[in-house]
mmCIF file of C-alpha atoms and ligand atoms in Angstrom:
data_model
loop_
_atom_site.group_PDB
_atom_site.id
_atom_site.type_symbol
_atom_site.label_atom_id
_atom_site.label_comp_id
_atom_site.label_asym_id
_atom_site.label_seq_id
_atom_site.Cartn_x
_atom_site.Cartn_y
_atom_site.Cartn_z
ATOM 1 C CA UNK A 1 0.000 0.000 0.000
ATOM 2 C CA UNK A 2 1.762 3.183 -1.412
ATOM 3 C CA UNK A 3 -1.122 5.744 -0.126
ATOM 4 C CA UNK A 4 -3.645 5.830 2.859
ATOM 5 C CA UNK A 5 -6.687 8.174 2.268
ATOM 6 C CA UNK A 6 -9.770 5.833 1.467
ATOM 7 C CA UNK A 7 -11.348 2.271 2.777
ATOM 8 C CA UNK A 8 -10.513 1.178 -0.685
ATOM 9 C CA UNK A 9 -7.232 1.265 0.079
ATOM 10 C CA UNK A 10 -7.224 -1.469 2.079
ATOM 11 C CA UNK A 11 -9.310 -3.661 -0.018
ATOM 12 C CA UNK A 12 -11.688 -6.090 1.380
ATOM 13 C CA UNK A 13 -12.980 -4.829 4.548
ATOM 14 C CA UNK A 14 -14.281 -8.155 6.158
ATOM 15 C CA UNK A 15 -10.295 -9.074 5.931
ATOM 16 C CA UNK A 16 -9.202 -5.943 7.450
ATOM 17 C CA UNK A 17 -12.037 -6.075 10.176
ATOM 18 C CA UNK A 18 -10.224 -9.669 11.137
ATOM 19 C CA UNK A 19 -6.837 -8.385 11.063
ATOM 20 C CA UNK A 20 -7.761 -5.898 13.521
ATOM 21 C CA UNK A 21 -9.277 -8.557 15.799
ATOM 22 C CA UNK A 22 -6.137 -10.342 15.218
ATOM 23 C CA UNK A 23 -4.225 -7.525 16.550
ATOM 24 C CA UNK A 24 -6.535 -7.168 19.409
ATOM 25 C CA UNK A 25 -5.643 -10.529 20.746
ATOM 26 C CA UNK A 26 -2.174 -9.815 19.889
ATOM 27 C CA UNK A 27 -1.045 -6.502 19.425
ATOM 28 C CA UNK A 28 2.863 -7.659 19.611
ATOM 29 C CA UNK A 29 2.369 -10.592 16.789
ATOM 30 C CA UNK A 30 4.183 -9.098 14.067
ATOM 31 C CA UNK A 31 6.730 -6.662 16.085
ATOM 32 C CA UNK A 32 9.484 -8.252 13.631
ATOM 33 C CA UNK A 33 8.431 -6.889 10.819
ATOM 34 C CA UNK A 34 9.418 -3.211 11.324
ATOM 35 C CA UNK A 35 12.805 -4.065 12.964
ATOM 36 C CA UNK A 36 14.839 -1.194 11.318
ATOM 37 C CA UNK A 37 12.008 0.817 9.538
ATOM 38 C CA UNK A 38 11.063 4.057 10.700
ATOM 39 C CA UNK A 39 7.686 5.968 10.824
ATOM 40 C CA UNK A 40 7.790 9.773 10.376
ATOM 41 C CA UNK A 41 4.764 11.513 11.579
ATOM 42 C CA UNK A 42 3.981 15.059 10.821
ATOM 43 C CA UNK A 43 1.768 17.298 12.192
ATOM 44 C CA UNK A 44 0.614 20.603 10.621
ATOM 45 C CA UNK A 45 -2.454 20.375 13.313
ATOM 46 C CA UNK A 46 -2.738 19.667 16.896
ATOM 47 C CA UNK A 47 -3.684 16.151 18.016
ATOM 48 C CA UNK A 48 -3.887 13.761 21.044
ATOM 49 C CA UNK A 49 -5.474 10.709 19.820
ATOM 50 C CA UNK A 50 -4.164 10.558 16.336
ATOM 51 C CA UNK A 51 -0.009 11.127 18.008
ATOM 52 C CA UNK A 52 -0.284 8.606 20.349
ATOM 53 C CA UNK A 53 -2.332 5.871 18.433
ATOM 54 C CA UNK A 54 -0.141 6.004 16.157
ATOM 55 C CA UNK A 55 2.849 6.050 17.758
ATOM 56 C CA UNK A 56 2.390 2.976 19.784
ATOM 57 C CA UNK A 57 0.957 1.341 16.479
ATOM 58 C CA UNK A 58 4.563 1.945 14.796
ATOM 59 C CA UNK A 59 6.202 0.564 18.225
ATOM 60 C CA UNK A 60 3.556 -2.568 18.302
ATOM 61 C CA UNK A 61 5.145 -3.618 14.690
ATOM 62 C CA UNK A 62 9.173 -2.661 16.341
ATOM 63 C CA UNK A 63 9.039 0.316 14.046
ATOM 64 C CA UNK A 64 11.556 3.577 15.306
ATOM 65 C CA UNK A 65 9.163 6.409 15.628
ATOM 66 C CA UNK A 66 10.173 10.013 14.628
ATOM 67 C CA UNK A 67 7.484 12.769 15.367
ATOM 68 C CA UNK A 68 7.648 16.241 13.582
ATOM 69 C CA UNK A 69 5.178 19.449 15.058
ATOM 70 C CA UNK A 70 5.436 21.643 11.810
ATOM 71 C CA UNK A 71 4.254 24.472 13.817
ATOM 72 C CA UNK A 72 6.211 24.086 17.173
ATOM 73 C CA UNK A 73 9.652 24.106 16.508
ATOM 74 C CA UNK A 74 10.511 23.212 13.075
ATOM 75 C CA UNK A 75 10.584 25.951 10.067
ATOM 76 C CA UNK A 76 7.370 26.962 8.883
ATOM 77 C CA UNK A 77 6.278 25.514 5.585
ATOM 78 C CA UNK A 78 5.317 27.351 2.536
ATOM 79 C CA UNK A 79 3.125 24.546 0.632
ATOM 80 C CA UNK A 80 2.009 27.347 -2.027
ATOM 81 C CA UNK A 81 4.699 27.232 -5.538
ATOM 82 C CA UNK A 82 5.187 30.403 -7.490
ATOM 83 C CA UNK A 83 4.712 32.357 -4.436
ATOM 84 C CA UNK A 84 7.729 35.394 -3.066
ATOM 85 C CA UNK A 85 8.650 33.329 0.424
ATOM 86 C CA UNK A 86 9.486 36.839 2.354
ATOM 87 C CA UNK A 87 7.117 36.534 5.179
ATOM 88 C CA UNK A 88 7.288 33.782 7.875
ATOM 89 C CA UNK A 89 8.092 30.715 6.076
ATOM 90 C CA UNK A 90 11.698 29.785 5.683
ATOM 91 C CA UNK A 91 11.513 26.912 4.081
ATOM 92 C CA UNK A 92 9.017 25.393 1.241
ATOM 93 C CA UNK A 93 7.406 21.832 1.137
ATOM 94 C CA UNK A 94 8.797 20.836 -2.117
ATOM 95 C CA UNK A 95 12.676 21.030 -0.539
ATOM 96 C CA UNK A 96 11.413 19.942 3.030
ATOM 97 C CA UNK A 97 9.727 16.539 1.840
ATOM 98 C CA UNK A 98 12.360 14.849 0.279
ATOM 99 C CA UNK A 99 15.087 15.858 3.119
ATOM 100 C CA UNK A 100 11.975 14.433 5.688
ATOM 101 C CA UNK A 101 11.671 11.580 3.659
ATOM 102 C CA UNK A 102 15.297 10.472 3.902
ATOM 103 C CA UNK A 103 14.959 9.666 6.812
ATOM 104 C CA UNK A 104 12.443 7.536 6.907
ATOM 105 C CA UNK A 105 10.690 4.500 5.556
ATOM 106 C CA UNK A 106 6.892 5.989 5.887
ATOM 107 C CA UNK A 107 5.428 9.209 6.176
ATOM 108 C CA UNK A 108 1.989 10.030 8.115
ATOM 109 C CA UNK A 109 0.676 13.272 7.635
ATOM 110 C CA UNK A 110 -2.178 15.556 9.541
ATOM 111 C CA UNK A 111 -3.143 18.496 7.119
ATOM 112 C CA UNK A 112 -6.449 20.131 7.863
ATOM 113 C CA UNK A 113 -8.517 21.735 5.392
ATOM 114 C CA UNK A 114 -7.914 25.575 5.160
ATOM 115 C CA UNK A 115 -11.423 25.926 4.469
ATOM 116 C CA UNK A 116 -10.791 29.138 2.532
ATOM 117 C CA UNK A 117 -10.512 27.336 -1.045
ATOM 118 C CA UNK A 118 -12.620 24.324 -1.555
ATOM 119 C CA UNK A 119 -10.886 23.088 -4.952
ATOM 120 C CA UNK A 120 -7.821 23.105 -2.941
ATOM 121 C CA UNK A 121 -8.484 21.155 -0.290
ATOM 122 C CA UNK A 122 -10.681 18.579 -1.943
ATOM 123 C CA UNK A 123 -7.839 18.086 -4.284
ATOM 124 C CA UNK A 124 -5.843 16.876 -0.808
ATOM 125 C CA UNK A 125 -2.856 19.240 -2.188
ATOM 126 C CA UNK A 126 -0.957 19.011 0.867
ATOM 127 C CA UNK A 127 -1.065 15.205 1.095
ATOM 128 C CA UNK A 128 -0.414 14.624 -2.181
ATOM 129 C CA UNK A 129 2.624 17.082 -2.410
ATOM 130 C CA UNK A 130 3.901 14.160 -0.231
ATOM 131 C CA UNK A 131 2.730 11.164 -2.129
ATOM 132 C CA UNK A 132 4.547 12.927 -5.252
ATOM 133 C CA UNK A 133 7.787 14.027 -4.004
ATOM 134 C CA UNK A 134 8.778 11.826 -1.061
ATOM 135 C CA UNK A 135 8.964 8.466 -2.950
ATOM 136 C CA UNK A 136 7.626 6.881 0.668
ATOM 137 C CA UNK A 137 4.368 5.169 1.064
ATOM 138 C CA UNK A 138 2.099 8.060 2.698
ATOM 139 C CA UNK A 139 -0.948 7.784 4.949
ATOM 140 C CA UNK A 140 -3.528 10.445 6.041
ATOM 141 C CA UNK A 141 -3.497 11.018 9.749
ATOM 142 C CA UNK A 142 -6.494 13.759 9.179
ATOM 143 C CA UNK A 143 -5.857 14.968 5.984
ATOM 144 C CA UNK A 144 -8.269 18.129 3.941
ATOM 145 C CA UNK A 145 -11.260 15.659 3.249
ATOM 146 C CA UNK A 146 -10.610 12.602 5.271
ATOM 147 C CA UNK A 147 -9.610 10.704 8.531
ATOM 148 C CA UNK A 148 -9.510 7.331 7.194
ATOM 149 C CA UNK A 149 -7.552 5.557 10.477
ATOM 150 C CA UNK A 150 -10.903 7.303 12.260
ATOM 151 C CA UNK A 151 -13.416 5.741 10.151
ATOM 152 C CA UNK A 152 -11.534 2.212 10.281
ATOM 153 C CA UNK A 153 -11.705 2.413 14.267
ATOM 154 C CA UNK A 154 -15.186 3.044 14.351
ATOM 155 C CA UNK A 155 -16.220 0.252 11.802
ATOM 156 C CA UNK A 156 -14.404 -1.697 14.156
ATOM 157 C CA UNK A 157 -16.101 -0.266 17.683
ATOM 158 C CA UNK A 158 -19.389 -0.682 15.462
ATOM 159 C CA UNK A 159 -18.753 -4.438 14.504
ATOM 160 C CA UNK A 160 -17.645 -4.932 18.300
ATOM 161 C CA UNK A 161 -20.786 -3.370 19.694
ATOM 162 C CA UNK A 162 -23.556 -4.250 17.509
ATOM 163 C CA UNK A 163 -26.564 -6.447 18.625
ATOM 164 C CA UNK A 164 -28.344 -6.888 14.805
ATOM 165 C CA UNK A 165 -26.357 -8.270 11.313
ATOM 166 C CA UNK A 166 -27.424 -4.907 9.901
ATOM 167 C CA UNK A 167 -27.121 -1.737 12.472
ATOM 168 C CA UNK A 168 -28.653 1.440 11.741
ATOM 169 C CA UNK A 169 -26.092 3.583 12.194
ATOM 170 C CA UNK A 170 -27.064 7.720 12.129
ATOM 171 C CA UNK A 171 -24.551 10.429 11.161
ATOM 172 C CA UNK A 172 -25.676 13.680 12.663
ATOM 173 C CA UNK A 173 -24.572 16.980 12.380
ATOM 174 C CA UNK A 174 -24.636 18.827 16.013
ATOM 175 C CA UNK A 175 -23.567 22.630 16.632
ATOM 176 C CA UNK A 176 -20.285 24.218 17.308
ATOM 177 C CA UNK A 177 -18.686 27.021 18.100
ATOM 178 C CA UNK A 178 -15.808 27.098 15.355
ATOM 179 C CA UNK A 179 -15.914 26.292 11.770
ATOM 180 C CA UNK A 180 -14.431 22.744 11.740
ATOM 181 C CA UNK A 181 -13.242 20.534 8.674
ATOM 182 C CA UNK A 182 -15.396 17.872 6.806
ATOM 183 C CA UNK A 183 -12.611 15.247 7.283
ATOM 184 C CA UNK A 184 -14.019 13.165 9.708
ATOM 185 C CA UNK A 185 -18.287 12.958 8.354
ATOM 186 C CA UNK A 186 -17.015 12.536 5.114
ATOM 187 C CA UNK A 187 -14.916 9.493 5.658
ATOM 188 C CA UNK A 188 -17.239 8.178 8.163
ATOM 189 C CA UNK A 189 -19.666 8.023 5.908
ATOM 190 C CA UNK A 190 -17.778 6.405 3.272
ATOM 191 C CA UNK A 191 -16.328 3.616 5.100
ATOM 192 C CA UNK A 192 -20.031 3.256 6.427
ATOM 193 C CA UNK A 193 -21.495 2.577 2.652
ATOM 194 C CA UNK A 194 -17.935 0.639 1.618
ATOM 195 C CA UNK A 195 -19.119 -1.835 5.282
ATOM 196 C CA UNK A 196 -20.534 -5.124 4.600
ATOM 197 C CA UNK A 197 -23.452 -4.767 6.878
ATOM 198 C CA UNK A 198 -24.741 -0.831 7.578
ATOM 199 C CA UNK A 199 -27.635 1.326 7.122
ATOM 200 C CA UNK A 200 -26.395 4.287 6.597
ATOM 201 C CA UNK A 201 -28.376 7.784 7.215
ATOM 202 C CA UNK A 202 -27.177 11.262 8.038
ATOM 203 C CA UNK A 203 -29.066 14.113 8.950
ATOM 204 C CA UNK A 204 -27.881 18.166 9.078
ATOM 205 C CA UNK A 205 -29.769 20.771 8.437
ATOM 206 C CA UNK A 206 -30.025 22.042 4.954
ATOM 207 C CA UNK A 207 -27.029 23.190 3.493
ATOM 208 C CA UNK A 208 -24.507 21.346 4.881
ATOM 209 C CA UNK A 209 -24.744 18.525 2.650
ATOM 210 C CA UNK A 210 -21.716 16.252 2.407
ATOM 211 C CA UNK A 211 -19.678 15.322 -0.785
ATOM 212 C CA UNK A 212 -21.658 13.284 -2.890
ATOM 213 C CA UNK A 213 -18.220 11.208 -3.559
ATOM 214 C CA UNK A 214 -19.055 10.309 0.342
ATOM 215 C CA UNK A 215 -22.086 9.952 0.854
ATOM 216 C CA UNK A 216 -23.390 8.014 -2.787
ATOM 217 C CA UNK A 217 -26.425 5.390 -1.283
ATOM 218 C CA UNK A 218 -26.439 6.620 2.201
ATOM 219 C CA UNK A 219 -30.245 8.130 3.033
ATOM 220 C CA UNK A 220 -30.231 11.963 3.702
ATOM 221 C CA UNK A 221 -32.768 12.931 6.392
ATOM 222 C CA UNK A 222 -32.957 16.387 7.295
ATOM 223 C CA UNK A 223 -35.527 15.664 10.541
ATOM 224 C CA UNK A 224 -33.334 14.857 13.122
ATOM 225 C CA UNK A 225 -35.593 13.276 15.578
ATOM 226 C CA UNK A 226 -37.357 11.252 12.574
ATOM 227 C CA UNK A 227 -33.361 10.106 11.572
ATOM 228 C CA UNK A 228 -32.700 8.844 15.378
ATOM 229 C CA UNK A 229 -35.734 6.567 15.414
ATOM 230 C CA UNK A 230 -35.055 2.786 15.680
ATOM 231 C CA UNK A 231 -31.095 3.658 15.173
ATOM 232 C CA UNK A 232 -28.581 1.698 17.165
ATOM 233 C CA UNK A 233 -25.659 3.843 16.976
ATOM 234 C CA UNK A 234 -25.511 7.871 16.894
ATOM 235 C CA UNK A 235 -22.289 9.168 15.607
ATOM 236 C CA UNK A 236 -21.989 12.891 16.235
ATOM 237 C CA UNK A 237 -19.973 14.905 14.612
ATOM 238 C CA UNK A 238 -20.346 19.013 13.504
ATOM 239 C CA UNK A 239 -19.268 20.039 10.092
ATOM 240 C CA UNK A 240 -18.857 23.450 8.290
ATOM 241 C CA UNK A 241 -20.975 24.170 5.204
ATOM 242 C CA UNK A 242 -19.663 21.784 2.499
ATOM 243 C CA UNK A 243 -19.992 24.063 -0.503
ATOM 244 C CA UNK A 244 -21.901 20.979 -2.311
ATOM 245 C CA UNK A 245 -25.083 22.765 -2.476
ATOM 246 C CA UNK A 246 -23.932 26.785 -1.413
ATOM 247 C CA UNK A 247 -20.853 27.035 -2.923
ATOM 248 C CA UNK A 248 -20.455 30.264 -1.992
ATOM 249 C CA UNK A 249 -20.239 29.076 1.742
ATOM 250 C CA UNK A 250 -17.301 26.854 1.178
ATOM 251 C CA UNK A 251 -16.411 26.469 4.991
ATOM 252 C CA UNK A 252 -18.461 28.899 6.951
ATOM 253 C CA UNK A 253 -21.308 28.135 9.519
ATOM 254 C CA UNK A 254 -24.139 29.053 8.121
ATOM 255 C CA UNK A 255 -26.045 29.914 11.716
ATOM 256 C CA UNK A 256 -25.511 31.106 14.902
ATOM 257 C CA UNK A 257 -24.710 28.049 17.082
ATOM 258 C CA UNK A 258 -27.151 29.501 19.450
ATOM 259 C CA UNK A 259 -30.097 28.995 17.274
ATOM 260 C CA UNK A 260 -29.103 25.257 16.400
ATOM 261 C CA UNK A 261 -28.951 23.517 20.337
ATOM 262 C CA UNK A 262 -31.964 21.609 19.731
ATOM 263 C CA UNK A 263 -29.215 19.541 17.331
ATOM 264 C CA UNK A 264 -27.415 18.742 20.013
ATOM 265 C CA UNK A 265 -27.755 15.480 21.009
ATOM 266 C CA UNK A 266 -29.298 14.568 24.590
ATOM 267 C CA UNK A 267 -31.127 12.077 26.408
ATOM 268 C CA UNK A 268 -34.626 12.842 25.135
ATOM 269 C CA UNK A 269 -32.831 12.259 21.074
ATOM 270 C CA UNK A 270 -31.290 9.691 22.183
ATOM 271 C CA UNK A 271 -34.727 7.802 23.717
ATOM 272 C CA UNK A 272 -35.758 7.484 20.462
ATOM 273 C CA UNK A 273 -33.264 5.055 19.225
ATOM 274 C CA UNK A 274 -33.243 1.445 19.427
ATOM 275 C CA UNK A 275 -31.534 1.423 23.033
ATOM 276 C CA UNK A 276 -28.542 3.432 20.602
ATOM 277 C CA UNK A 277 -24.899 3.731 21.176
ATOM 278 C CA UNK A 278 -23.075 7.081 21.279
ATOM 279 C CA UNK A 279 -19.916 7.297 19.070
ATOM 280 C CA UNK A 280 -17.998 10.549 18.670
ATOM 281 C CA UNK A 281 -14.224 10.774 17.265
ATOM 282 C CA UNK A 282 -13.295 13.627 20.316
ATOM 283 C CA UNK A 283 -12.117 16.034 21.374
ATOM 284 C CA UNK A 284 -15.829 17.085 22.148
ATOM 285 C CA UNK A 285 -17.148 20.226 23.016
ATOM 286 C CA UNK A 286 -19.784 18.957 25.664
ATOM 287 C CA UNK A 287 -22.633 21.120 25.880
ATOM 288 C CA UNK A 288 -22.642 21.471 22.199
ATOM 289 C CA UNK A 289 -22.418 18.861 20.606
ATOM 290 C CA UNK A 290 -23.745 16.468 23.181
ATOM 291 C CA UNK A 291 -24.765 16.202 26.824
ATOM 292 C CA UNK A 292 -22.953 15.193 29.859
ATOM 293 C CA UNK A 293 -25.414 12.584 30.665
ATOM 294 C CA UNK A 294 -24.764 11.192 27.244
ATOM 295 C CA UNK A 295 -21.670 11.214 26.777
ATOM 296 C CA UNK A 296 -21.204 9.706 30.068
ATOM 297 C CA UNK A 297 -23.600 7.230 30.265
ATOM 298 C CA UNK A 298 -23.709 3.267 29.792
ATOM 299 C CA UNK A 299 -24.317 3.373 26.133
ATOM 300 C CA UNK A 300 -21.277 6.166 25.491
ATOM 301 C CA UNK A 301 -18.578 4.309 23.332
ATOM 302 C CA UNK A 302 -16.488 7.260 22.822
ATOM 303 C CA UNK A 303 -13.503 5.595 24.949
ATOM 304 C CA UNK A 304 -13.441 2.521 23.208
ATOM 305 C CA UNK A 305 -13.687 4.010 19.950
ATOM 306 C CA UNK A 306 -10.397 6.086 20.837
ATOM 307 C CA UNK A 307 -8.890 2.976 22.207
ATOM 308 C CA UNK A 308 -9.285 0.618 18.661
ATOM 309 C CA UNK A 309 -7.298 4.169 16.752
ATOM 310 C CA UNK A 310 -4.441 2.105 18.169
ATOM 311 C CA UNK A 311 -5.594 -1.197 16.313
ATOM 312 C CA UNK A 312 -6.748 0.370 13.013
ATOM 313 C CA UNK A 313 -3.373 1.858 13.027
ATOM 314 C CA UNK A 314 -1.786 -1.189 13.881
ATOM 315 C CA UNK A 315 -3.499 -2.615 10.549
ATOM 316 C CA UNK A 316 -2.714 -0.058 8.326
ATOM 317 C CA UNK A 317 1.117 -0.067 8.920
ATOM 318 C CA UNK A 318 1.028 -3.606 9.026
ATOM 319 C CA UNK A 319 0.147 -3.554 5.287
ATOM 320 C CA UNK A 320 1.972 -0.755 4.591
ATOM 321 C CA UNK A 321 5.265 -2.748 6.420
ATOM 322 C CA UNK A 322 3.912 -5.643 4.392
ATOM 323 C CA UNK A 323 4.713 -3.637 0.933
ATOM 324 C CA UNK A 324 7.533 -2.294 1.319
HETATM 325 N N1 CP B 401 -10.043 11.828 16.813
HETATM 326 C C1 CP B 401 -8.829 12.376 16.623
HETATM 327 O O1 CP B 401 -8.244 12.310 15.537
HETATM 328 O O2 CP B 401 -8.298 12.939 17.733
HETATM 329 P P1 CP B 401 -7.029 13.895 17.739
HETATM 330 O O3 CP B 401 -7.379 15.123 16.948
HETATM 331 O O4 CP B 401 -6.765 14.191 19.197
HETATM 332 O O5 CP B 401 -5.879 13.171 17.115
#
């Protein structure tokens, strides 16, 4: 495996989904195989779950592990060409990459969206600079448009936790304070559609319709409280304003957060599910995007869901190691 953005990627899903329980039982079974290989992770963006995952991932296979802040300590990248570098970036992405990459085997990069230019970021630029001009097998670690090892570890939490062949598993959007990225809906609903077994639906209010590229077969529901009913797993998640269907409002929020708590998700939404989970990719913003009494409560599978980011990472190197 050369790149990491999509579940495609890793081909058949029902083989990855066993891997991953393979690495559960044994997260030390193939620690041989990156003897002498090193894993360079860098981080335009801040992160908790994605550094650490990761890192012990790369030290489950025996991989070295070198981490690099982009913004905290090293130069500050230019990632634009044809541009006159004399304000505060020393040093562009075209010379930085290959230097980075010799000294390393793979590359994981976090890149957020700007959310200023939607051709650019849904063209993954950043990531792709990598891809192009490292000559290192690259994964996403939260790229412009995706968070792929996210969506893996909640396809596994989801196969772990569900009670029916077929869940119905509910995407909704909930309100926030800050315009955030699409990353992590739009590859949760992918890797939803790509699953053997899910109903997919998602529900936002109007205007912030996903990707279609995401979201292709997944139901659209724009009454919340009609989208929870029967469901057995909420995922949660806000999202700025696409630009599918207002173009013009590439990245912005299109309401004051204010007017949009009845989104957020609390006990009285979540009493209309079928005795539903509660999955969210955190950080969360409680308050917003969900209650405390959700978020704590028996049916909350947010920690668990951080926990298997170790194992889908675990997987994805694996196969990475595996091709090298
Ligand atoms: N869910 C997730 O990617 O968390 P971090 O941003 O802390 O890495």
């Amino acid at each position: 495996m050369k790149s990491f953005l999509y579940a495609r990627d890793l081909g058949d899903l029902k083989q990855a989904l066993a891997e991953a329980q393979e690495i559960k039982a044994d997260r030390y079974k193939y620690a041989e195989l990156g003897r002498n290989k090193t894993a360079l992770l860098v981080f335009f963006n801040n992160s908790l779950r994605t550094r650490l995952s990761t890192q012990k991932a790369a030290q489950n296979l025996g991989m070295n592990v070198i981490v690099l802040d982009v913004n905290a300590g090293a130069w500050k990248l230019e990632t634009e060409r044809g541009v006159i570098m004399d304000g505060d970036k020393s040093e562009h992405l075209l010379e930085a990459i290959p230097v980075m990459a010799s000294y390393c085997d793979v590359i994981g990069i976090r890149s957020f969206a700007g959310l200023k230019d939607r051709d650019y970021d849904y063209a993954e630029t950043v990531y792709n600079q990598f891809v192009k001009h490292s000559g290192k097998p690259v994964f996403a670690m939260e790229t412009a448009t995706v968070h792929p090892l996210q969506a893996f570890a909640d396809l596994i939490t989801i196969e772990e936790h569900k009670t029916v062949k077929r869940p119905k598993v509910v995407l909704t959007w909930a309100p926030h304070c800050r315009c955030l990225p699409q990353a992590v809906p739009d590859s949760f609903a992918e890797w939803m559609l790509a699953a053997p077994d899910v109903d997919l639906v998602i529900t936002h209010p109007e205007g912030y319709e996903l990707d279609p590229k995401f979201t292709e077969g997944a139901t659209i529901e724009y009454d919340q409280r009609k989208a929870f009913e029967g469901a057995d797993f909420i995922y949660a998640k806000n999202w700025s304003c696409p630009g599918v269907t207002l173009p013009e409002h590439y990245g912005e929020m299109l309401h004051d957060y204010h007017d949009m708590m009845h989104w957020t998700v609390d006990a009285d939404h979540m009493a209309l599910t079928n005795d539903g989970k509660f999955m969210h990719c955190l950080p969360v913003r409680r308050g917003l995007i969900v209650t405390d009494d959700v978020i704590e409560g028996p049916n909350s599978l947010v920690i668990p869901e951080a926990a298997n980011r170790e194992i889908s990472a675990t997987v994805v190197l694996k196969r990475i190691l595996e091709s090298l």
